[in-house]
CSV table of C-alpha atoms and ligand atoms in Angstrom, one decimal:
chain,number,residue,atom,x,y,z
I,2,MET,CA,31.5,-37.2,5.2
I,3,ILE,CA,32.3,-35.2,2.1
I,4,VAL,CA,31.8,-36.7,-1.3
I,5,VAL,CA,34.2,-34.9,-3.6
I,6,MET,CA,33.1,-35.2,-7.2
I,7,LYS,CA,35.6,-35.4,-10.1
I,8,PRO,CA,36.1,-32.1,-12.1
I,9,GLY,CA,33.4,-32.1,-14.7
I,10,ALA,CA,31.2,-34.7,-13.0
I,11,SER,CA,27.7,-34.6,-14.7
I,12,GLN,CA,24.5,-33.4,-13.0
I,13,GLN,CA,23.2,-36.9,-13.4
I,14,GLN,CA,26.2,-38.3,-11.4
I,15,ILE,CA,25.7,-35.7,-8.7
I,16,ASP,CA,22.0,-36.4,-8.5
I,17,HIS,CA,22.8,-40.1,-8.1
I,18,VAL,CA,25.2,-39.3,-5.2
I,19,ILE,CA,22.5,-37.2,-3.5
I,20,GLU,CA,20.0,-40.0,-4.0
I,21,ARG,CA,22.4,-42.6,-2.4
I,22,ILE,CA,23.1,-40.3,0.5
I,23,GLU,CA,19.5,-40.0,1.3
I,24,GLN,CA,18.9,-43.7,0.9
I,25,LEU,CA,21.6,-44.2,3.6
I,26,GLY,CA,19.4,-42.1,5.9
I,27,LEU,CA,21.8,-39.1,5.8
I,28,ARG,CA,21.1,-35.4,4.7
I,29,SER,CA,22.8,-34.0,1.6
I,30,HIS,CA,24.1,-30.5,1.2
I,31,ILE,CA,25.6,-29.5,-2.1
I,32,ILE,CA,28.5,-27.0,-2.4
I,33,VAL,CA,29.2,-26.0,-6.0
I,34,GLY,CA,32.8,-24.7,-6.2
I,35,THR,CA,34.6,-23.1,-9.0
I,36,GLU,CA,36.4,-26.3,-10.0
I,37,ARG,CA,34.4,-29.1,-8.6
I,38,THR,CA,31.2,-29.9,-6.7
I,39,VAL,CA,31.3,-31.5,-3.3
I,40,VAL,CA,28.4,-33.1,-1.5
I,41,ALA,CA,28.3,-33.2,2.2
I,42,ALA,CA,26.5,-36.2,3.8
I,43,LEU,CA,25.4,-35.2,7.2
I,44,GLY,CA,24.0,-37.3,10.1
I,45,GLU,CA,24.9,-40.1,12.4
I,46,LYS,CA,28.0,-42.1,11.4
I,47,ARG,CA,26.9,-45.3,9.5
I,48,ASP,CA,29.0,-48.4,8.9
I,49,GLY,CA,29.8,-49.0,5.2
I,50,ALA,CA,28.4,-45.6,4.0
I,51,LYS,CA,31.8,-44.3,3.0
I,52,GLN,CA,32.5,-47.4,0.8
I,53,ALA,CA,29.1,-47.3,-0.6
I,54,LEU,CA,29.4,-43.7,-1.8
I,55,GLU,CA,32.9,-44.2,-3.1
I,56,THR,CA,31.8,-46.5,-5.8
I,57,GLY,CA,29.5,-44.0,-7.4
I,58,ASP,CA,30.2,-42.8,-11.0
I,59,GLY,CA,32.0,-39.4,-11.0
I,60,VAL,CA,33.1,-39.7,-7.4
I,61,GLU,CA,36.7,-38.8,-6.9
I,62,LYS,CA,36.9,-39.6,-3.1
I,63,VAL,CA,35.0,-39.6,0.2
I,64,VAL,CA,36.6,-38.0,3.1
I,65,PRO,CA,35.4,-37.9,6.7
I,66,ILE,CA,34.7,-34.5,8.2
I,67,LEU,CA,36.9,-34.4,11.4
I,68,ALA,CA,35.4,-31.3,13.0
I,69,PRO,CA,32.3,-31.9,15.1
I,70,TYR,CA,30.6,-29.0,13.3
I,71,LYS,CA,30.1,-29.9,9.6
I,72,MET,CA,28.6,-27.1,7.6
I,73,ALA,CA,30.4,-24.4,9.5
I,74,SER,CA,33.8,-26.1,8.8
I,75,THR,CA,36.3,-25.0,6.3
I,76,GLU,CA,36.7,-28.8,5.6
I,77,VAL,CA,33.3,-28.6,3.9
I,78,LYS,CA,33.5,-25.1,2.4
I,79,LYS,CA,36.8,-23.4,1.7
I,80,GLU,CA,35.5,-20.1,0.2
I,81,ARG,CA,34.7,-17.6,2.8
I,82,THR,CA,31.1,-16.6,3.4
I,83,CYS,CA,30.1,-13.0,3.0
I,84,VAL,CA,26.9,-11.9,4.8
I,85,LYS,CA,24.9,-9.2,3.2
I,86,ALA,CA,21.9,-7.2,4.3
I,87,LEU,CA,21.0,-3.9,2.4
I,88,GLY,CA,24.3,-1.9,2.5
I,89,LEU,CA,25.8,-4.0,5.3
I,90,SER,CA,28.4,-6.3,3.9
I,91,VAL,CA,30.5,-8.5,6.3
I,92,GLY,CA,33.3,-10.6,5.0
I,93,ASN,CA,35.2,-10.7,1.8
I,94,ARG,CA,37.7,-8.0,2.9
I,95,ARG,CA,35.0,-5.6,3.6
I,96,ILE,CA,34.4,-4.7,7.3
I,97,GLY,CA,30.8,-4.0,8.1
I,98,VAL,CA,30.1,-1.7,11.0
I,99,ILE,CA,27.0,-2.1,13.0
I,100,ALA,CA,26.4,0.8,15.5
I,101,GLY,CA,23.6,2.1,17.7
I,102,PRO,CA,22.2,2.2,21.1
I,103,CYS,CA,22.0,-0.7,23.5
I,104,SER,CA,18.2,-0.3,23.5
I,105,VAL,CA,15.7,1.5,21.4
I,106,GLU,CA,14.4,4.1,23.9
I,107,GLY,CA,12.2,6.4,21.8
I,108,ARG,CA,11.6,8.0,18.4
I,109,SER,CA,13.7,11.0,18.5
I,110,GLN,CA,16.6,9.2,20.2
I,111,LEU,CA,16.7,6.5,17.5
I,112,LEU,CA,16.1,8.6,14.5
I,113,GLU,CA,18.7,11.2,15.5
I,114,ILE,CA,21.5,8.7,16.4
I,115,ALA,CA,20.7,6.6,13.2
I,116,GLN,CA,21.3,9.7,11.0
I,117,MET,CA,24.5,10.5,12.8
I,118,LEU,CA,25.8,7.0,12.4
I,119,LYS,CA,24.9,6.8,8.8
I,120,GLU,CA,26.9,10.0,8.2
I,121,ALA,CA,29.8,8.7,10.1
I,122,GLY,CA,30.0,5.5,7.9
I,123,ALA,CA,28.0,2.8,9.8
I,124,THR,CA,26.2,0.3,7.5
I,125,GLY,CA,24.1,-1.4,10.1
I,126,LEU,CA,21.9,0.0,12.9
I,127,ARG,CA,21.8,-1.9,16.2
I,128,GLY,CA,19.2,-1.4,18.8
I,129,GLY,CA,17.4,-3.8,21.1
I,130,ALA,CA,13.6,-3.8,21.2
I,131,PHE,CA,13.4,-7.1,23.2
I,132,LYS,CA,16.1,-6.8,25.9
I,133,PRO,CA,17.6,-9.7,27.8
I,134,ARG,CA,18.2,-8.0,31.2
I,135,THR,CA,19.9,-9.6,34.2
I,136,SER,CA,17.3,-8.3,36.5
I,137,PRO,CA,13.5,-8.7,35.8
I,138,TYR,CA,13.0,-5.2,37.2
I,139,SER,CA,15.1,-3.5,34.6
I,140,PHE,CA,13.8,-2.0,31.4
I,141,GLN,CA,12.8,-4.9,29.1
I,142,GLY,CA,12.6,-3.0,25.8
I,143,MET,CA,10.0,-1.3,23.8
I,144,LYS,CA,9.0,-4.5,22.0
I,145,GLU,CA,7.0,-4.2,18.8
I,146,LYS,CA,6.9,-0.4,19.1
I,147,GLY,CA,10.7,-0.5,19.1
I,148,LEU,CA,10.7,-2.6,16.0
I,149,GLU,CA,8.5,-0.2,14.3
I,150,LEU,CA,10.9,2.6,15.1
I,151,LEU,CA,13.8,0.6,13.8
I,152,ALA,CA,12.0,0.2,10.5
I,153,GLU,CA,11.3,3.9,10.4
I,154,ALA,CA,15.1,4.6,11.0
I,155,ARG,CA,16.0,2.2,8.2
I,156,GLN,CA,13.6,3.9,5.8
I,157,GLN,CA,15.2,7.2,6.6
I,158,THR,CA,18.8,6.2,6.5
I,159,GLY,CA,19.0,2.9,4.5
I,160,LEU,CA,20.9,1.3,7.4
I,161,ALA,CA,20.4,-2.4,7.9
I,162,VAL,CA,18.5,-3.2,11.1
I,163,VAL,CA,20.2,-5.6,13.5
I,164,THR,CA,18.1,-6.5,16.5
I,165,GLU,CA,17.7,-9.2,19.0
I,166,VAL,CA,15.2,-12.0,19.1
I,167,MET,CA,14.9,-13.7,22.4
I,168,ALA,CA,12.2,-16.4,22.0
I,169,PRO,CA,11.4,-18.8,19.3
I,170,GLU,CA,7.7,-17.6,19.2
I,171,HIS,CA,8.9,-14.1,18.5
I,172,VAL,CA,10.9,-15.0,15.4
I,173,PRO,CA,8.2,-14.2,12.7
I,174,LEU,CA,7.5,-10.8,14.4
I,175,VAL,CA,11.1,-9.7,14.7
I,176,ALA,CA,12.0,-11.1,11.3
I,177,LYS,CA,9.2,-8.9,9.7
I,178,TYR,CA,11.2,-5.8,10.8
I,179,ALA,CA,14.8,-6.9,11.0
I,180,ASP,CA,17.5,-7.3,8.3
I,181,VAL,CA,19.6,-9.3,10.7
I,182,LEU,CA,18.3,-11.4,13.6
I,183,GLN,CA,20.7,-11.2,16.6
I,184,VAL,CA,20.8,-14.1,18.9
I,185,GLY,CA,22.1,-12.8,22.2
I,186,ALA,CA,24.9,-14.3,24.4
I,187,ARG,CA,22.5,-15.7,26.9
I,188,ASN,CA,20.6,-17.6,24.1
I,189,MET,CA,23.5,-19.0,22.3
I,190,GLN,CA,22.5,-22.5,23.3
I,191,ASN,CA,18.7,-22.0,23.0
I,192,TYR,CA,18.5,-24.7,20.4
I,193,PRO,CA,14.8,-24.2,19.5
I,194,LEU,CA,15.5,-20.5,19.0
I,195,LEU,CA,18.5,-21.3,16.8
I,196,GLU,CA,16.3,-23.6,14.6
I,197,ARG,CA,13.6,-21.0,14.3
I,198,VAL,CA,16.1,-18.3,13.1
I,199,GLY,CA,17.6,-20.9,10.7
I,200,GLU,CA,14.1,-21.3,9.1
I,201,ALA,CA,13.5,-17.5,9.0
I,202,GLY,CA,15.8,-17.1,6.0
I,203,VAL,CA,17.1,-13.8,7.4
I,204,PRO,CA,20.8,-13.2,8.1
I,205,VAL,CA,21.8,-14.0,11.7
I,206,LEU,CA,24.3,-12.4,14.1
I,207,LEU,CA,25.1,-15.2,16.7
I,208,LYS,CA,26.8,-14.0,19.8
I,209,ARG,CA,29.2,-16.2,21.8
I,210,GLY,CA,27.9,-17.3,25.1
I,211,PRO,CA,30.1,-15.9,27.9
I,212,SER,CA,31.2,-19.4,28.9
I,213,ALA,CA,30.9,-21.2,25.6
I,214,THR,CA,34.0,-22.8,24.1
I,215,MET,CA,34.8,-22.4,20.4
I,216,ASP,CA,33.3,-25.9,19.6
I,217,GLU,CA,30.1,-25.1,21.4
I,218,PHE,CA,29.9,-21.7,19.6
I,219,LEU,CA,30.4,-23.4,16.2
I,220,LEU,CA,27.9,-26.2,17.0
I,221,ALA,CA,25.4,-23.5,17.9
I,222,ALA,CA,26.0,-21.9,14.4
I,223,GLU,CA,25.6,-25.4,12.9
I,224,TYR,CA,21.9,-25.5,14.3
I,225,ILE,CA,21.2,-22.4,12.1
I,226,LEU,CA,23.1,-23.7,9.1
I,227,LYS,CA,21.5,-27.1,9.0
I,228,MET,CA,18.1,-25.4,8.6
I,229,GLY,CA,19.2,-24.1,5.3
I,230,ASN,CA,20.3,-20.6,6.4
I,231,SER,CA,24.0,-20.0,5.3
I,232,GLN,CA,24.0,-16.3,6.2
I,233,VAL,CA,25.4,-16.5,9.7
I,234,MET,CA,27.9,-14.1,11.4
I,235,LEU,CA,29.8,-15.1,14.5
I,236,CYS,CA,30.2,-12.5,17.2
I,237,GLU,CA,32.9,-12.5,19.8
I,238,ARG,CA,31.5,-10.4,22.7
I,239,GLY,CA,33.8,-11.4,25.6
I,240,ILE,CA,33.8,-14.2,28.0
I,241,ARG,CA,33.6,-14.5,31.8
I,242,THR,CA,36.9,-14.9,33.6
I,243,PHE,CA,38.3,-14.2,37.1
I,244,GLU,CA,39.3,-10.8,35.7
I,245,ASP,CA,37.2,-7.9,37.0
I,246,HIS,CA,38.8,-4.7,35.6
I,247,THR,CA,36.6,-5.1,32.6
I,248,ARG,CA,33.0,-6.4,32.4
I,249,PHE,CA,34.0,-9.4,30.3
I,250,THR,CA,37.4,-10.5,29.0
I,251,LEU,CA,37.6,-9.9,25.2
I,252,PRO,CA,39.8,-12.7,23.6
I,253,LEU,CA,40.8,-11.5,20.2
I,254,ALA,CA,42.6,-14.7,19.3
I,255,THR,CA,39.0,-15.9,18.6
I,256,VAL,CA,39.2,-14.0,15.2
I,257,PRO,CA,42.2,-15.8,13.6
I,258,TYR,CA,41.2,-19.1,15.2
I,259,LEU,CA,37.7,-18.9,13.7
I,260,HIS,CA,39.2,-17.9,10.4
I,261,GLN,CA,41.1,-21.1,10.5
I,262,THR,CA,38.2,-23.3,11.4
I,263,THR,CA,35.2,-21.8,9.7
I,264,HIS,CA,34.2,-19.9,6.5
I,265,LEU,CA,31.7,-17.8,8.5
I,266,PRO,CA,32.6,-14.1,9.0
I,267,VAL,CA,33.6,-12.9,12.5
I,268,VAL,CA,32.3,-9.8,14.2
I,269,VAL,CA,33.7,-8.3,17.3
I,270,ASP,CA,31.7,-6.4,20.0
I,271,PRO,CA,34.2,-4.3,22.0
I,272,SER,CA,31.3,-2.6,23.9
I,273,HIS,CA,30.1,-5.7,25.8
I,274,GLY,CA,33.6,-7.2,25.6
I,275,THR,CA,35.0,-4.4,27.8
I,276,GLY,CA,32.1,-2.7,29.4
I,277,LYS,CA,34.0,0.6,29.5
I,278,ALA,CA,33.5,3.3,26.8
I,279,SER,CA,37.2,4.5,27.4
I,280,LEU,CA,38.4,1.1,26.2
I,281,VAL,CA,36.3,0.6,23.2
I,282,ILE,CA,38.2,2.4,20.5
I,283,ALA,CA,41.5,0.7,21.2
I,284,MET,CA,39.8,-2.7,21.2
I,285,ALA,CA,38.0,-1.9,18.0
I,286,ARG,CA,41.3,-1.1,16.4
I,287,ALA,CA,42.8,-4.3,17.7
I,288,SER,CA,39.9,-6.3,16.4
I,289,VAL,CA,40.4,-4.9,12.9
I,290,ALA,CA,44.1,-5.6,13.2
I,291,ALA,CA,43.3,-9.3,14.1
I,292,GLY,CA,41.3,-9.6,10.9
I,293,ALA,CA,37.7,-9.0,12.1
I,294,ASP,CA,35.1,-8.9,9.3
I,295,GLY,CA,32.8,-6.6,11.3
I,296,LEU,CA,32.3,-4.5,14.4
I,297,ILE,CA,29.3,-4.0,16.5
I,298,VAL,CA,29.4,-1.1,18.9
I,299,GLU,CA,27.0,0.8,21.2
I,300,VAL,CA,26.7,4.5,20.5
I,301,HIS,CA,24.3,6.9,22.3
I,302,GLN,CA,24.0,10.7,21.9
I,303,ASP,CA,24.0,11.1,25.7
I,304,PRO,CA,25.5,7.9,27.3
I,305,GLU,CA,25.0,9.3,30.7
I,306,LYS,CA,21.2,9.2,30.2
I,307,ALA,CA,21.0,5.9,28.3
I,308,ILE,CA,18.5,3.5,29.8
I,309,SER,CA,20.9,0.6,29.4
I,310,ASP,CA,24.6,0.1,29.0
I,311,GLY,CA,25.5,3.9,28.9
I,312,TYR,CA,28.8,3.2,30.6
I,313,GLN,CA,30.1,1.2,27.6
I,314,SER,CA,28.4,3.4,24.9
I,315,LEU,CA,30.5,5.8,22.7
I,316,THR,CA,29.4,9.4,22.1
I,317,PRO,CA,28.8,10.2,18.4
I,318,ALA,CA,32.2,12.1,18.4
I,319,ALA,CA,34.0,9.1,19.8
I,320,PHE,CA,32.4,6.9,17.2
I,321,ARG,CA,33.7,9.1,14.4
I,322,GLU,CA,37.1,8.9,16.0
I,323,MET,CA,36.8,5.1,16.1
I,324,MET,CA,35.9,5.0,12.4
I,325,ALA,CA,38.8,7.2,11.4
I,326,GLU,CA,41.3,5.1,13.4
I,327,CYS,CA,39.9,1.7,12.3
I,328,ARG,CA,40.0,2.8,8.7
I,329,LYS,CA,43.7,3.4,9.0
I,330,VAL,CA,44.2,-0.1,10.6
I,331,ALA,CA,42.0,-1.7,8.0
I,332,ALA,CA,44.0,-0.1,5.2
I,333,ALA,CA,47.2,-1.5,6.8
I,334,VAL,CA,45.9,-5.0,6.9
I,335,GLY,CA,44.4,-4.9,3.3
I,336,MET,CA,40.8,-4.5,4.4
I,337,GLU,CA,38.2,-1.9,3.3
I,338,MET,CA,35.9,-0.1,5.8
O,14,PEP,C1,23.4,-6.4,23.4
O,14,PEP,O1,24.0,-6.6,22.2
O,14,PEP,O2,22.8,-5.4,23.8
O,14,PEP,C2,23.4,-7.6,24.2
O,14,PEP,C3,22.5,-7.8,25.1
O,14,PEP,O3,24.6,-8.3,24.0
O,14,PEP,P1,25.0,-9.7,24.6
O,14,PEP,O4,23.9,-10.7,24.2
O,14,PEP,O5,26.3,-10.0,24.0
O,14,PEP,O6,25.1,-9.6,26.1
O,15,MN,MN1,24.0,-3.7,25.6
């Protein structure tokens, strides 16, 4: 439920509402708007709770939240969320571009590509140190050494580090180095992991599971939000369908749909979404045209020799071309990039 306070309700009246919500065994979450304050009452539905809260001083009305996800919903918060980490800003009509290799492979590889990406206009640096690989025999990532290299690349370029955390027990370690914690597609419904990244207080990039519905995706985000972390970006990275001309099918209607249902910013990953470097630029342009708040793309100085996902990685020259083309589209739809 949402308790909508009257304009100009006093702090004492708001505090009283919060106290009543907690006495009813619900959690309260305050959203201070420009005109009025609303207090969300979260938890299992209770008989009589609506009537009990409606009688409070300073309360205008109590409305049920219809969406199954609460804090992620535009019913609870109308103003759009903007996620910020160093120079990376995602949302609020500014498109954040996160680019980098699939995996951190070594010092010169990472520092060299980070410099090129910075010069080309990226604001975030991606690179996996802990890699979720389909086969247990594939390269699993450089782990903590990789995180150290990402921190060194940040120091040299100022780019915000975006890197995946795969296990709840790794959250403190990865959060020590990362500016944004990435939760991968395979882990979208790893609820203990979502709760731990929610507690970490670091911005999160949550990737959509390849078979997750929009409600499942938003409920996964809700696990992070309910821990008090409101800096969450949703990332469409393609879903599994019968189609096999691309690695995944990239549904771009996700972008406007999520803009209608949630205030959280939406990032698109055209690299995993297509699995083909030759398709990435066009889908990046289309993502911007659809209103994406951010892009995450794989770039490697020598894609042929990349340890993982080289076939979908752009060269630095192709990345520059993507930036130039996407900037034109961004300008056309009233966004900055
Ligand atoms: C990645 O970003 O390299 C990655 C593994 O992505 P996803 O979790 O979307 O498969
Ligand atoms: Mn990858």
